[in-house]
Short mmCIF file of C-alpha atoms in Angstrom, two decimals:
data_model
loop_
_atom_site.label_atom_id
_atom_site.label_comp_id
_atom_site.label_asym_id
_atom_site.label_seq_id
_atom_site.Cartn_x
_atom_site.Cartn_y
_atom_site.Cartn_z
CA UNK A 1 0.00 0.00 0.00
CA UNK A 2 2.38 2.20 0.24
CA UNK A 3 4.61 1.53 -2.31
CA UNK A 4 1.16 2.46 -4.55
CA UNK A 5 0.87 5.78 -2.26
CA UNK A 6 4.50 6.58 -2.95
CA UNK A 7 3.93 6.26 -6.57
CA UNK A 8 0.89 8.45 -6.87
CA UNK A 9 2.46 11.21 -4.81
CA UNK A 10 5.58 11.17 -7.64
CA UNK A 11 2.83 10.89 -10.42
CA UNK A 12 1.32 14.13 -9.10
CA UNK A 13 4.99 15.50 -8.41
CA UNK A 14 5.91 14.67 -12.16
CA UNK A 15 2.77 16.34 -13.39
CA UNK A 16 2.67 19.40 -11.33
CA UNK A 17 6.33 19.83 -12.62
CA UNK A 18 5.20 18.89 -16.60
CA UNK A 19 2.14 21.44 -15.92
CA UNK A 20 4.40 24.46 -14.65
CA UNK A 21 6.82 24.11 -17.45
CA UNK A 22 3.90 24.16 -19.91
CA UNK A 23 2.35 26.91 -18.39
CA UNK A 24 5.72 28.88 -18.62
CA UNK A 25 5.85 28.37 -22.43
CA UNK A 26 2.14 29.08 -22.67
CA UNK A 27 3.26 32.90 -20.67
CA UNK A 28 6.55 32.78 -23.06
CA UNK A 29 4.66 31.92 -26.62
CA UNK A 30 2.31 34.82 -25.48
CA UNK A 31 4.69 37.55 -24.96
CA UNK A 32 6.19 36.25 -28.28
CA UNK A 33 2.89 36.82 -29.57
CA UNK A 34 2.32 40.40 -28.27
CA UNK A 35 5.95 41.55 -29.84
CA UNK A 36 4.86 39.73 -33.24
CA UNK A 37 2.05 42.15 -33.38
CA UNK A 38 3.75 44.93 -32.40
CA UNK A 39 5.85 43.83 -35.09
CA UNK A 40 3.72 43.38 -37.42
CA UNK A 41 2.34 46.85 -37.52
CA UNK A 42 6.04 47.69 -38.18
CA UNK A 43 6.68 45.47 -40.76
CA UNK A 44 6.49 45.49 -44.78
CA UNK A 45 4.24 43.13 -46.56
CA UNK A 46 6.88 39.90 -46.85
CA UNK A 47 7.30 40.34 -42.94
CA UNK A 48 3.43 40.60 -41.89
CA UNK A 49 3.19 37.45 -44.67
CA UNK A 50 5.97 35.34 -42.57
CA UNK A 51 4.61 36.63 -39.26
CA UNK A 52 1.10 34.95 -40.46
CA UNK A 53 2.87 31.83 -41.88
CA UNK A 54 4.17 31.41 -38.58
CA UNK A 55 1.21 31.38 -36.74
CA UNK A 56 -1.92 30.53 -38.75
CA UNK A 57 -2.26 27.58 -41.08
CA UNK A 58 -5.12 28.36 -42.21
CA UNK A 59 -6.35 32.06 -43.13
CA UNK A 60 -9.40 32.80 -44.92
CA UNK A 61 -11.52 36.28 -45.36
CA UNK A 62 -14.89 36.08 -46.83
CA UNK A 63 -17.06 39.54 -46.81
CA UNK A 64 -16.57 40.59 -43.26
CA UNK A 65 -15.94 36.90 -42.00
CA UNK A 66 -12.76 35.92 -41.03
CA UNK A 67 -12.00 32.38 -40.75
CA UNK A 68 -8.71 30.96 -39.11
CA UNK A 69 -7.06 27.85 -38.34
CA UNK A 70 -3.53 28.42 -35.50
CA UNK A 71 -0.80 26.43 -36.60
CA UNK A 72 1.52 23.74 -33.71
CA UNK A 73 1.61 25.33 -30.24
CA UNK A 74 -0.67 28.55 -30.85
CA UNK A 75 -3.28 25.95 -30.63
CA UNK A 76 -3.26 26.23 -27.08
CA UNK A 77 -3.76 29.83 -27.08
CA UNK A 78 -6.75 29.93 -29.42
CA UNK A 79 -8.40 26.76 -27.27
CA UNK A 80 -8.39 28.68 -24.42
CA UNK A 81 -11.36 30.90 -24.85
CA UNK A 82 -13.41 27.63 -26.08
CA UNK A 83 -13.70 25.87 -22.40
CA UNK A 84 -16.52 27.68 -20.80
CA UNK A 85 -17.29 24.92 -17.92
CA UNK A 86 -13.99 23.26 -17.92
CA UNK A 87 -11.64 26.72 -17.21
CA UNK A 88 -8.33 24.74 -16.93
CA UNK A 89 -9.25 22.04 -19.38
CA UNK A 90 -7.28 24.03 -22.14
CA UNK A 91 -4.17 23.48 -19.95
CA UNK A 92 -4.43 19.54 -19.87
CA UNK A 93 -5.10 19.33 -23.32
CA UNK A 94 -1.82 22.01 -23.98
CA UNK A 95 0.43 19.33 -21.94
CA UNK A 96 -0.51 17.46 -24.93
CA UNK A 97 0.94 19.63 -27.50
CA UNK A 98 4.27 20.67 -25.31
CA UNK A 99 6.43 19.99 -28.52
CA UNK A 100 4.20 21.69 -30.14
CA UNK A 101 4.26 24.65 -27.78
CA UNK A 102 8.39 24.71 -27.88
CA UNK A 103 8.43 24.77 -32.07
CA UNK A 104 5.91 27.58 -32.15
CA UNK A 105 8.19 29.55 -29.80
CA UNK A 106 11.83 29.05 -31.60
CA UNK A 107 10.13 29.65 -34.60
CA UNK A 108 8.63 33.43 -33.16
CA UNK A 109 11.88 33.45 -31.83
CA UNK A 110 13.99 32.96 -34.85
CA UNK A 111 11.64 35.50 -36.71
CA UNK A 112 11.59 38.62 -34.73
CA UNK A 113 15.29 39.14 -34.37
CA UNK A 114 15.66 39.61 -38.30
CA UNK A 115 11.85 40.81 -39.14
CA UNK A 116 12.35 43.24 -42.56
CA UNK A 117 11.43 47.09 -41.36
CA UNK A 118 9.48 49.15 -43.20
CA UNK A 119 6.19 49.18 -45.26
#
């Protein structure tokens, strides 16, 4: 019996620890995400193109409707607003998608440095 106690408490250890880290890069991808659009407004027409290529796969404007698909890790920010009852649900599901999560941020990463300036 307690061997199986010992185990659950280092299950709940392990995921506490998983769910921190993910929550970190979820705080991290969003700052990278509030600099993108600062850059953005800043950049010339290849830069806001990459900037969207790095975020959305899917981007679609039809009268006044805009329909759009997040690429890898930004996933996890757009799911967010989706769980109504289930407020933290969004952060289980984006301990699914960690990978994801890290790619999304080295790519923002990469970009901003050497974003083109300039309309």
């Amino acid at each position: 019996m307690r061997n199986s106690i010992t185990l659950v408490q280092e299950s709940e250890q392990v995921s506490d620890a998983s769910m921190h880290e993910v929550i970190k890069d979820l705080v991290k991808l969003s700052e990278l995400l509030k600099s993108g659009s600062r850059s953005y407004g800043l950049a010339n027409s290849i830069g806001k193109e990459q900037i969207m290529k790095i975020i959305f796969s899917e981007l679609f404007i039809s009268g006044n409707t805009l329909t759009y698909q997040c690429k890898n890790g930004f996933k996890a920010l757009q799911n967010r607003f989706s769980a109504v009852c289930d407020q933290t649900g969004w952060i289980s599901e984006a301990l699914q998608i960690d990978n994801s999560i890290k790619t999304s941020i080295e790519a923002m990463e990469l970009f901003l440095p050497h974003q083109p300036a300039g309309p």
